[in-house]
């Protein structure tokens, strides 16, 4: 039996580590509920043993430590966390306690009018404090440890729904808005799909994706990810008469263009509050962001002040948290899947359970550190959770019900498909066996990797080879016909006889397959690069590369710095300016989408023997290694729209707005939304409004639809 002291120290270490993983590394090691339960345990022990108090205990402090590479600044007012519970009765208790506290100090309050509470959905995002001075956005800080947070202004400034300037006459000199930045659910799915394509680790949930996004030094990442923000409080306020209550504050913020939730409701009794909780539980499944509970607060700021705060959280606010849907099941097996980039991912198979309306039998275990941390065995009773419609997670192991002789799960010592040695990064350490590590099969000939690569290569969004699906690839690979490299696909026509002998491969099917293969030869460099499963080179990066380089030779002969984004370092930028000259070209040159590290990896691949052999073979077999995009860019250089910045407004009779924008872009134009002095042409349809008058005042060239149609016709469209 460990002593109380041991247990307290153990819990503190565990929670600190979990906090760090959650806040700083954006890779949680335990579920929220597990964390909250351990925290409650620690709080109970600490109150029994005041002699063991520690000002740095996770029960006193709020979040994780700020990461390196960011400026860390003090919060003007600390960002406390909100007390929370999973229990409705505790909400009722809190309400009567709060009413009593307010009534006790002001007898009339309870007697004359009831306390007004507000209920709103608790967004599962990343908390921020945004400071405006004289109406200007000054900075956005993360919560950090509650006292100090990281300056993430560069990322937050990219949020389109958040105003950077407020009417200075309508706001106090200092206004700190607190709220939650989040990634919309659809956006989360899109990002994970893209990461999967690029062979990157998936984000576990939208909150991690959001934290991962705003912790990027490069703000273009955040800009590309369509973040949202919803305000839910205030920090420093130089004029407290700005709003006497939270509901009035929200009205004012909303009017200033700062988003607040539309699902806020007022309540004066415990029953009304519990009803609101149930109502929000229903509607939250239709929201476009993840929610994990309901926040209940006292509306009046004067009453909030009267109630005050403990060292950890304010007394005037509490969160009811929805339990994630979670069910027990039996772990049947763990297999080790080899992906197309060689990364090995353990995947759990358990007895089927119904979670959030769907049958679930698998969950990814992410990495082997997680297996060791949970001491997972085959046959274990485990709990699987599906929080907010997201990917199922194995969240707990019930070790005291472990069957005798249950088999421990060990990471494969070598590649489960080919037996080759694995690259383990970072190396496993005896000191911390729960360290998360990535295992990768380094054998380029690994059959499992080759199969995954071929399936990917032939896929619809890649080379789109009609007739070459998974089953055909497996059938061919099981026969004598060689199919180990992408180039082998383009020699299949020389094995027609052997193909005919395969099961369920009639004459017609083979013709279709060979025609599909022939067609795919002309997809061009962009599609080809994006189809090869090269690490860090997904669809969008490949496309960007193809825009910059006319063909494979140009790409392979390019210097490393040409693959890097301009923002990486000033030297490469200067060098680029000297070498390329004009600024316009400069813009094109850097948009390859590769970061510094990934550019290095890709560069090394391009210059490897393996890459040379692959591209040589593909080229000899007639696969097009030139870049379509690049060709088109040259062809459009003469169009009247080339390098023009164009804005569309009003109703156009013969063109759908989105189609027209795409068409103009294909002719070399840049289509933007708002008029500025950089706008070259405004295309104005009927009922054009403020954009037209602004264009007139700025002296921007204005075209009507007739002129547009004529110019398009001249460009052959
Ligand atoms: Zn292998």
XYZ file of C-alpha atoms and ligand atoms in Angstrom:
718
model
C 0.000 0.000 0.000
C 1.654 3.296 -1.037
C 1.672 6.115 1.511
C -0.463 9.208 0.927
C 2.695 11.141 0.153
C 3.749 8.642 -2.511
C 0.310 8.686 -4.059
C 0.156 12.488 -4.113
C 3.548 12.727 -5.787
C 2.573 10.019 -8.242
C -0.695 11.718 -9.147
C 1.014 15.077 -9.562
C 3.573 13.597 -11.938
C 0.901 11.753 -13.884
C -1.332 14.805 -14.209
C 1.524 17.122 -15.049
C 2.580 14.787 -17.818
C -0.983 14.496 -19.073
C -1.338 18.265 -18.935
C 1.796 18.756 -20.916
C 0.632 16.197 -23.497
C -2.776 17.863 -23.718
C -1.876 21.537 -23.756
C 1.623 21.722 -25.082
C 2.070 18.701 -27.297
C -1.552 18.470 -28.393
C -1.429 14.678 -28.012
C -3.488 13.574 -25.006
C -2.444 10.554 -23.002
C -5.727 10.083 -21.150
C -9.390 10.890 -21.624
C -10.816 14.062 -20.050
C -12.870 12.016 -17.678
C -9.882 9.993 -16.505
C -7.982 13.238 -16.004
C -10.826 14.846 -14.060
C -11.202 11.786 -11.847
C -7.489 11.653 -11.024
C -7.503 15.381 -10.353
C -10.430 14.938 -7.937
C -8.506 12.150 -6.188
C -5.489 14.390 -5.830
C -7.580 17.287 -4.526
C -9.136 15.014 -1.883
C -5.743 13.710 -0.761
C -4.313 17.212 -0.606
C -7.138 18.479 1.561
C -6.583 15.533 3.949
C -2.859 16.301 4.055
C -2.374 20.079 4.090
C 1.241 19.526 5.164
C 1.941 18.176 1.662
C 0.630 21.276 -0.121
C 2.568 22.453 -3.163
C 1.917 25.732 -4.974
C 2.802 23.966 -8.226
C 0.344 21.118 -7.822
C -1.916 20.495 -10.843
C -4.875 21.220 -8.551
C -3.705 24.809 -8.073
C -2.392 25.551 -11.492
C -4.577 25.396 -14.511
C -2.886 24.249 -17.676
C 0.365 23.279 -19.342
C 3.593 25.141 -19.824
C 4.070 27.374 -22.821
C 6.176 25.824 -25.536
C 9.461 27.169 -26.891
C 9.517 29.384 -29.910
C 6.696 31.630 -28.743
C 6.721 34.818 -26.729
C 5.160 34.163 -23.361
C 3.319 37.042 -21.762
C 1.443 37.672 -18.527
C -2.315 37.711 -18.590
C -3.673 41.037 -17.374
C -6.095 38.993 -15.285
C -5.461 35.299 -14.670
C -7.360 32.881 -16.894
C -8.878 30.558 -14.346
C -10.345 27.234 -15.303
C -13.967 26.328 -14.776
C -14.989 23.808 -12.146
C -16.831 20.920 -13.710
C -18.967 17.913 -12.936
C -20.611 14.994 -14.720
C -23.408 14.911 -12.182
C -26.752 16.737 -12.465
C -27.295 16.678 -8.700
C -24.036 18.545 -8.241
C -25.360 21.208 -10.599
C -28.482 21.540 -8.448
C -26.336 21.750 -5.320
C -24.180 24.412 -6.909
C -27.244 26.473 -7.815
C -28.664 26.449 -4.293
C -25.235 27.193 -2.827
C -24.837 30.124 -5.222
C -28.299 31.494 -4.519
C -27.655 31.226 -0.804
C -24.305 32.976 -1.069
C -25.869 35.852 -2.953
C -28.903 35.975 -0.694
C -26.834 35.805 2.463
C -24.987 39.004 1.677
C -28.001 40.749 0.194
C -31.258 39.617 1.730
C -33.323 41.484 -0.840
C -31.777 39.692 -3.796
C -33.207 36.330 -2.876
C -36.444 37.789 -1.639
C -37.297 40.129 -4.472
C -35.880 38.675 -7.607
C -34.296 35.335 -8.323
C -30.693 35.052 -9.508
C -30.473 34.904 -13.280
C -28.293 32.131 -14.713
C -27.185 31.629 -18.299
C -26.586 28.284 -20.006
C -24.626 27.778 -23.195
C -22.823 24.941 -25.013
C -19.251 24.332 -23.866
C -17.089 24.371 -26.971
C -14.275 21.837 -27.013
C -11.611 24.072 -28.509
C -8.626 26.059 -27.265
C -9.210 28.941 -24.830
C -7.841 32.359 -25.782
C -7.692 35.859 -24.409
C -7.835 38.473 -27.130
C -6.822 42.010 -26.268
C -8.132 45.058 -28.045
C -6.804 48.517 -27.276
C -8.715 51.505 -28.626
C -10.540 49.053 -30.838
C -7.403 47.529 -32.333
C -6.553 43.833 -32.010
C -3.332 43.822 -29.991
C -2.697 40.191 -29.272
C -4.154 36.786 -28.576
C -2.751 34.702 -25.751
C -3.424 31.051 -25.031
C -4.395 30.144 -21.485
C -0.947 28.591 -20.841
C -0.656 28.025 -17.103
C -3.414 30.532 -16.381
C -0.969 33.290 -15.371
C 1.080 33.408 -18.549
C 0.181 32.342 -22.047
C 1.736 32.050 -25.494
C 1.291 34.841 -27.969
C -0.483 33.216 -30.914
C -1.640 36.454 -32.534
C -0.121 35.484 -35.856
C -2.440 32.486 -36.120
C -5.495 34.130 -34.600
C -5.283 37.083 -36.934
C -6.066 34.660 -39.742
C -9.517 33.841 -38.352
C -11.885 35.376 -40.757
C -14.844 35.606 -38.428
C -12.872 37.651 -35.903
C -12.682 41.429 -36.418
C -9.244 42.999 -36.077
C -10.655 46.493 -35.668
C -13.615 47.527 -33.579
C -15.361 50.869 -33.577
C -13.189 52.715 -31.000
C -16.141 54.883 -29.982
C -18.172 51.797 -29.083
C -15.635 50.011 -26.883
C -13.616 50.731 -23.736
C -9.970 51.613 -24.252
C -8.943 48.132 -23.115
C -11.192 45.219 -23.951
C -10.085 41.663 -23.432
C -12.386 39.132 -25.007
C -12.092 35.550 -23.912
C -13.372 32.707 -25.947
C -12.691 29.485 -27.704
C -10.918 29.001 -31.006
C -11.989 25.814 -32.779
C -11.768 23.852 -35.991
C -15.131 23.135 -37.618
C -15.906 19.401 -37.777
C -15.991 19.258 -41.583
C -12.639 21.033 -41.691
C -11.241 18.539 -39.174
C -12.221 15.656 -41.421
C -10.693 17.351 -44.427
C -7.395 17.994 -42.625
C -7.132 14.411 -41.415
C -7.836 13.093 -44.881
C -5.106 15.291 -46.263
C -2.698 14.147 -43.544
C -3.497 10.545 -44.318
C -2.687 11.185 -47.979
C 0.614 12.731 -46.990
C 1.559 9.933 -44.629
C 1.401 12.206 -41.554
C -0.026 11.182 -38.178
C -3.722 11.912 -37.813
C -5.071 14.365 -35.256
C -6.994 12.545 -32.556
C -9.820 15.102 -32.342
C -10.710 18.630 -33.461
C -9.294 20.202 -30.298
C -5.844 18.729 -30.932
C -6.039 19.771 -34.556
C -6.828 23.294 -33.399
C -4.057 23.395 -30.786
C -1.650 21.948 -33.351
C -2.663 24.630 -35.818
C -2.249 27.702 -33.658
C 1.077 26.392 -32.353
C 2.545 26.475 -35.836
C 5.105 29.212 -36.322
C 3.928 29.665 -39.882
C 0.544 31.450 -39.874
C -0.263 30.205 -43.361
C -1.118 26.854 -41.798
C -3.808 28.462 -39.669
C -4.986 30.556 -42.565
C -5.540 27.447 -44.647
C -7.538 25.753 -41.918
C -10.600 27.884 -41.562
C -10.578 28.303 -37.779
C -13.594 29.637 -35.916
C -13.877 31.666 -32.720
C -16.700 32.078 -30.230
C -16.458 34.532 -27.336
C -17.523 33.393 -23.884
C -16.218 35.942 -21.427
C -14.104 38.997 -20.659
C -10.721 39.609 -19.128
C -9.497 43.115 -18.442
C -12.021 45.850 -19.122
C -10.958 49.482 -18.628
C -14.549 50.653 -18.276
C -16.740 48.297 -16.289
C -19.870 50.214 -17.208
C -19.471 48.788 -20.722
C -21.847 45.984 -19.785
C -23.401 45.155 -16.400
C -24.035 41.508 -17.231
C -22.781 38.695 -19.417
C -25.927 38.624 -21.548
C -25.599 42.335 -22.302
C -21.889 41.921 -22.959
C -22.647 39.213 -25.529
C -25.165 41.469 -27.226
C -22.533 44.185 -27.472
C -19.812 41.830 -28.713
C -22.158 40.365 -31.277
C -22.956 43.875 -32.459
C -19.230 44.599 -32.754
C -18.856 41.537 -34.992
C -17.294 39.262 -32.416
C -19.065 35.895 -32.625
C -20.896 34.598 -29.551
C -23.099 31.534 -29.368
C -26.701 31.755 -30.503
C -27.603 28.871 -28.194
C -27.521 30.816 -24.921
C -30.579 30.666 -22.701
C -31.511 32.314 -19.412
C -32.826 30.363 -16.419
C -33.761 31.137 -12.840
C -34.486 27.681 -11.406
C -32.581 24.424 -11.173
C -35.257 22.658 -13.224
C -34.928 25.201 -16.026
C -31.178 24.733 -15.995
C -31.421 20.950 -16.158
C -33.878 21.356 -19.050
C -31.390 23.591 -20.834
C -28.697 20.950 -20.342
C -30.927 18.340 -21.988
C -31.854 20.690 -24.807
C -28.218 21.482 -25.573
C -27.372 17.774 -25.434
C -29.894 17.269 -28.249
C -28.918 20.185 -30.452
C -25.152 19.839 -30.097
C -25.068 16.982 -32.589
C -26.080 19.437 -35.294
C -23.429 22.037 -34.483
C -20.418 22.380 -36.752
C -17.984 22.311 -33.830
C -17.289 19.841 -31.046
C -18.933 20.454 -27.671
C -18.429 18.547 -24.467
C -20.855 20.104 -22.014
C -22.895 23.078 -20.871
C -21.507 26.148 -19.126
C -23.757 27.630 -16.445
C -22.983 31.048 -14.990
C -24.440 33.872 -12.945
C -25.399 36.606 -15.409
C -24.808 39.770 -13.366
C -21.183 40.961 -13.189
C -21.862 42.577 -9.787
C -23.044 39.224 -8.433
C -20.067 37.486 -10.047
C -17.762 39.831 -8.187
C -19.634 39.238 -4.971
C -19.112 35.471 -5.329
C -15.419 35.754 -6.202
C -13.069 32.875 -6.951
C -11.047 30.143 -5.305
C -7.365 29.902 -6.227
C -8.335 27.600 -9.054
C -11.695 28.661 -10.428
C -14.420 31.297 -10.146
C -17.380 30.477 -7.889
C -19.955 31.993 -10.232
C -19.518 29.543 -13.068
C -19.609 25.768 -13.465
C -19.535 23.320 -16.366
C -21.692 20.263 -16.700
C -19.816 17.803 -18.895
C -21.541 15.231 -21.067
C -20.158 11.778 -20.563
C -18.808 10.559 -23.896
C -20.572 7.450 -25.098
C -18.403 4.664 -23.790
C -18.868 0.904 -23.646
C -16.915 -2.066 -22.391
C -15.870 -4.827 -24.760
C -13.287 -7.574 -25.031
C -10.034 -7.036 -26.919
C -9.639 -9.908 -29.397
C -6.509 -9.008 -31.301
C -3.996 -6.323 -32.136
C -2.539 -6.346 -35.618
C 0.329 -4.271 -36.895
C -0.515 -2.537 -40.126
C 2.166 -1.414 -42.526
C 1.186 1.754 -44.360
C 2.383 2.899 -47.738
C 5.170 4.938 -46.187
C 6.248 1.991 -44.028
C 4.803 3.371 -40.817
C 3.551 0.614 -38.557
C 0.340 1.286 -36.693
C -1.109 -1.066 -34.074
C -4.828 -1.561 -34.531
C -7.151 -3.140 -31.989
C -9.951 -5.524 -32.911
C -12.590 -6.070 -30.245
C -15.986 -7.732 -29.939
C -18.438 -5.530 -31.896
C -20.279 -2.841 -29.919
C -22.807 -0.202 -30.893
C -21.524 3.337 -30.273
C -23.295 6.560 -31.278
C -25.417 4.574 -33.713
C -22.718 2.622 -35.541
C -21.144 -0.782 -35.036
C -17.541 -0.479 -33.993
C -14.968 -3.297 -34.065
C -11.656 -1.495 -34.530
C -9.754 1.365 -32.994
C -6.295 2.576 -33.816
C -3.899 2.398 -30.890
C -1.753 5.148 -32.437
C 1.608 3.939 -31.167
C 3.328 1.417 -28.935
C 3.983 3.854 -26.101
C 0.237 4.002 -25.615
C 0.005 0.188 -25.405
C 2.740 0.026 -22.786
C 1.265 2.897 -20.855
C -2.046 1.088 -20.587
C -0.362 -2.296 -20.077
C -2.733 -3.740 -22.647
C -3.156 -7.534 -23.013
C -5.088 -9.633 -25.536
C -8.340 -10.740 -23.877
C -8.523 -7.627 -21.687
C -11.826 -6.009 -20.929
C -11.445 -2.522 -22.407
C -13.582 0.581 -22.652
C -14.123 2.199 -26.006
C -15.325 5.761 -26.332
C -16.666 7.740 -29.215
C -16.656 11.393 -28.278
C -18.665 13.744 -30.447
C -19.054 11.560 -33.529
C -15.286 11.300 -33.831
C -13.026 8.302 -34.361
C -13.462 5.606 -31.669
C -10.728 5.466 -29.050
C -9.748 2.789 -26.617
C -9.807 4.797 -23.406
C -9.375 2.386 -20.517
C -8.295 -1.109 -19.589
C -9.959 -2.946 -16.730
C -6.887 -4.779 -15.515
C -8.452 -6.488 -12.486
C -10.642 -8.546 -14.803
C -7.772 -9.771 -16.909
C -8.064 -13.475 -17.888
C -5.272 -15.744 -16.678
C -2.377 -16.176 -19.112
C -3.519 -13.123 -21.064
C -0.933 -12.377 -23.678
C 0.988 -9.129 -23.453
C 1.104 -7.042 -26.627
C 4.628 -6.382 -27.791
C 5.699 -4.163 -30.620
C 6.908 -6.199 -33.591
C 10.723 -6.514 -33.445
C 10.892 -6.435 -37.246
C 8.485 -5.546 -40.045
C 5.482 -7.890 -39.751
C 5.271 -8.057 -43.546
C 8.870 -8.464 -44.693
C 10.951 -9.059 -41.560
C 13.214 -6.073 -42.219
C 14.637 -4.035 -39.356
C 12.574 -1.080 -38.204
C 13.559 2.524 -37.748
C 12.371 3.647 -34.331
C 12.014 7.376 -33.841
C 12.641 8.674 -31.257
C 14.574 5.674 -29.883
C 12.802 3.870 -27.070
C 14.223 4.469 -23.635
C 14.224 2.256 -20.586
C 13.615 5.292 -18.387
C 10.317 6.139 -19.974
C 8.778 3.077 -21.586
C 5.575 4.980 -22.337
C 7.360 7.348 -24.699
C 5.527 7.626 -27.999
C 7.624 6.336 -30.830
C 7.077 5.821 -34.521
C 8.175 2.550 -36.077
C 8.850 2.403 -39.748
C 9.869 -0.426 -42.070
C 12.857 0.924 -43.982
C 12.825 -1.721 -46.706
C 11.774 -0.046 -49.967
C 10.914 -3.505 -51.347
C 8.597 -4.342 -48.426
C 5.638 -6.197 -50.000
C 3.088 -4.655 -47.648
C 4.295 -1.156 -48.462
C 4.404 -1.980 -52.163
C 0.824 -3.232 -52.113
C -0.411 -0.139 -50.263
C 1.536 2.105 -52.614
C 0.141 0.428 -55.726
C -3.426 0.609 -54.404
C -2.921 4.290 -53.629
C -1.230 5.000 -56.980
C -4.101 3.530 -59.002
C -6.773 5.237 -56.866
C -9.363 7.557 -58.300
C -7.874 10.758 -56.940
C -4.350 9.769 -57.938
C -3.505 8.223 -61.339
C -7.108 7.042 -61.646
C -6.413 3.736 -63.363
C -9.686 2.195 -64.388
C -9.761 -1.561 -63.676
C -6.813 -1.618 -61.278
C -8.486 -1.962 -57.910
C -7.314 -3.728 -54.751
C -8.542 -7.171 -55.781
C -6.884 -6.987 -59.203
C -3.625 -5.812 -57.656
C -3.732 -8.700 -55.156
C -4.574 -11.240 -57.877
C -1.760 -10.068 -60.155
C 0.731 -9.976 -57.296
C -0.196 -13.527 -56.323
C 0.613 -14.713 -59.849
C 3.903 -14.918 -61.740
C 3.374 -11.515 -63.317
C 5.736 -8.934 -61.808
C 3.971 -6.048 -60.068
C 6.391 -4.586 -57.558
C 7.025 -1.102 -58.870
C 4.886 1.617 -60.375
C 6.699 0.978 -63.660
C 5.487 -2.641 -63.667
C 1.946 -1.338 -64.143
C 3.038 -0.014 -67.522
C 4.427 -3.393 -68.647
C 1.257 -5.328 -67.820
C 0.230 -5.240 -71.509
C 3.167 -7.559 -72.256
C 1.630 -10.204 -69.960
C -1.777 -10.478 -71.605
C -1.680 -14.291 -71.786
C -0.832 -14.647 -68.117
C -3.478 -12.086 -67.167
C -6.101 -14.151 -68.996
C -5.287 -17.116 -66.776
C -6.147 -15.213 -63.602
C -9.432 -15.888 -61.846
C -12.332 -13.747 -63.026
C -10.223 -11.886 -65.608
C -12.036 -12.147 -68.929
C -10.902 -10.663 -72.236
C -13.133 -7.627 -71.768
C -11.898 -6.866 -68.282
C -8.300 -7.017 -69.415
C -8.944 -4.689 -72.319
C -10.551 -2.260 -69.960
C -7.614 -2.511 -67.562
C -5.007 -1.967 -70.284
C -6.948 0.971 -71.697
C -7.139 2.471 -68.212
C -3.384 2.069 -67.780
C -2.707 3.649 -71.173
C -4.904 6.628 -70.344
C -3.198 7.228 -67.025
C 0.134 7.836 -68.761
C -0.858 11.375 -69.654
C -1.901 12.644 -66.191
C 1.219 14.813 -65.953
C 3.872 15.459 -63.320
C 1.584 16.928 -60.659
C -0.730 13.932 -60.503
C 2.184 11.501 -60.748
C 4.111 13.023 -57.831
C 0.991 13.097 -55.703
C 0.325 9.427 -56.463
C 3.641 7.928 -55.475
C 3.200 7.972 -51.714
C 6.356 10.051 -51.271
C 6.585 11.177 -47.680
C 5.311 14.734 -47.172
C 4.179 15.026 -50.777
C 0.405 14.796 -50.927
C -1.981 15.952 -53.608
C -1.762 19.660 -52.906
C 2.021 19.792 -52.504
C 2.502 17.827 -55.722
C 0.231 20.243 -57.537
C 2.163 23.208 -56.196
C 5.445 21.649 -57.326
C 4.060 21.062 -60.796
C 3.112 24.712 -61.008
C 6.687 25.745 -60.380
C 8.616 23.162 -62.390
C 7.916 22.484 -66.078
C 9.062 18.871 -65.912
C 10.811 16.271 -63.811
C 14.249 17.286 -65.080
C 13.715 20.841 -63.906
C 12.579 19.558 -60.525
C 15.483 17.185 -60.040
C 18.022 19.793 -61.132
C 16.601 22.502 -58.877
C 18.595 23.590 -55.844
C 17.218 22.731 -52.423
C 16.192 26.289 -51.533
C 13.795 26.412 -54.465
C 11.676 23.779 -52.758
C 11.341 25.818 -49.591
C 8.767 28.415 -48.638
C 10.006 31.982 -48.802
C 9.314 32.600 -45.128
C 11.849 29.995 -44.031
C 14.849 32.216 -44.016
C 15.917 35.528 -45.324
C 19.019 34.214 -47.003
C 17.110 31.971 -49.309
C 14.664 34.766 -49.972
C 17.451 37.199 -50.896
C 19.094 34.572 -53.026
C 15.835 33.899 -54.754
C 15.315 37.568 -55.485
C 18.775 37.866 -56.968
C 18.382 34.777 -59.088
C 14.859 35.223 -60.242
C 14.544 38.943 -60.399
C 10.996 40.110 -60.561
C 8.614 39.985 -57.673
C 5.797 38.366 -59.626
C 7.878 35.368 -60.421
C 8.988 35.252 -56.844
C 5.447 34.625 -55.746
C 5.134 31.602 -57.992
C 8.483 30.227 -57.055
C 7.915 29.769 -53.379
C 4.468 28.297 -53.342
C 5.548 24.681 -53.239
C 3.924 24.095 -49.869
C 6.927 22.275 -48.451
C 8.316 23.233 -45.071
C 12.030 23.360 -44.404
C 12.277 19.873 -42.894
C 10.037 18.253 -45.449
C 11.876 19.967 -48.306
C 15.064 18.329 -47.061
C 13.484 14.882 -46.972
C 11.940 15.300 -50.395
C 15.191 16.625 -51.842
C 17.076 13.595 -50.531
C 14.480 11.309 -52.080
C 14.678 13.053 -55.469
C 18.411 12.470 -55.537
C 18.338 8.852 -54.432
C 19.112 5.990 -56.803
C 15.647 4.589 -56.169
C 13.964 7.758 -57.398
C 16.209 8.001 -60.444
C 15.438 4.400 -61.412
C 11.709 4.858 -60.881
C 11.392 8.023 -62.936
C 13.700 6.696 -65.667
C 11.623 3.567 -66.003
C 8.334 5.466 -66.017
C 9.638 7.875 -68.628
C 10.879 5.049 -70.900
C 7.458 3.418 -70.676
C 5.779 6.569 -71.939
C 4.524 8.129 -68.705
C 4.322 11.907 -69.070
C 6.792 13.624 -66.735
C 6.006 17.126 -67.849
C 3.814 19.502 -65.973
C 0.435 20.319 -67.453
C -0.130 23.203 -65.095
C 3.111 24.765 -66.145
C 2.298 24.401 -69.849
C -1.076 25.964 -69.313
C 0.441 28.816 -67.382
C 2.577 29.625 -70.382
C -0.298 29.340 -72.794
C -2.382 31.745 -70.734
C 0.365 34.320 -70.426
C -1.196 36.195 -73.341
C -4.781 36.207 -72.079
C -6.226 39.608 -71.091
C -6.786 38.170 -67.599
C -3.207 37.034 -66.987
C -1.878 38.250 -63.611
C -4.889 40.537 -63.167
C -6.589 40.823 -59.772
C -10.311 40.621 -60.400
C -13.369 41.092 -58.182
C -16.842 39.871 -59.134
C -20.030 41.574 -57.976
C -23.729 41.773 -58.768
C -25.880 39.283 -60.666
C -24.364 37.831 -63.811
C -26.819 36.386 -66.296
C -24.668 33.890 -68.131
C -22.168 32.806 -65.512
C -22.395 31.130 -62.121
C -20.099 33.103 -59.821
C -17.994 30.087 -58.692
C -17.580 28.705 -62.208
C -16.583 32.085 -63.544
C -13.986 32.536 -60.803
C -12.484 29.174 -61.670
C -12.500 29.982 -65.370
C -10.771 33.329 -64.819
C -8.190 31.696 -62.590
C -7.488 29.142 -65.289
C -6.750 32.103 -67.546
C -4.183 33.455 -65.122
C -6.301 35.836 -63.034
C -6.440 36.107 -59.288
C -10.030 36.410 -58.116
C -10.517 38.091 -54.734
C -13.501 39.164 -52.656
C -12.888 42.755 -51.792
C -12.001 45.858 -53.700
C -8.716 47.553 -52.903
C -6.225 49.689 -54.744
C -4.631 46.440 -55.927
C -7.758 45.428 -57.832
C -7.280 45.582 -61.602
C -10.788 44.853 -62.843
C -14.244 44.802 -61.266
C -16.716 42.683 -63.200
C -20.098 44.102 -62.272
C -23.393 42.375 -63.060
C -26.874 43.698 -62.323
C -27.725 45.195 -58.924
C -24.084 45.791 -58.090
C -23.840 47.655 -54.798
C -21.100 48.993 -52.567
C -18.288 47.252 -54.437
C -19.181 49.146 -57.582
C -19.150 52.516 -55.858
C -15.885 51.678 -54.100
C -14.309 50.608 -57.396
C -15.429 53.876 -58.951
C -13.938 55.920 -56.135
C -10.626 54.025 -56.414
C -10.574 54.350 -60.183
C -10.611 50.584 -60.767
C -11.417 49.441 -64.308
C -15.046 48.283 -64.464
C -16.384 45.693 -66.930
C -19.959 44.714 -67.603
C -20.993 41.232 -68.651
C -20.913 42.075 -72.359
C -17.287 43.090 -72.176
C -16.507 39.997 -70.140
C -18.145 37.670 -72.642
C -16.237 39.284 -75.497
C -12.881 38.969 -73.711
C -13.601 35.353 -72.849
C -14.453 34.604 -76.469
C -11.169 36.174 -77.568
C -9.356 33.877 -75.138
C -11.053 30.924 -76.780
C -13.470 30.234 -73.904
Zn 8.401 -4.313 -44.385
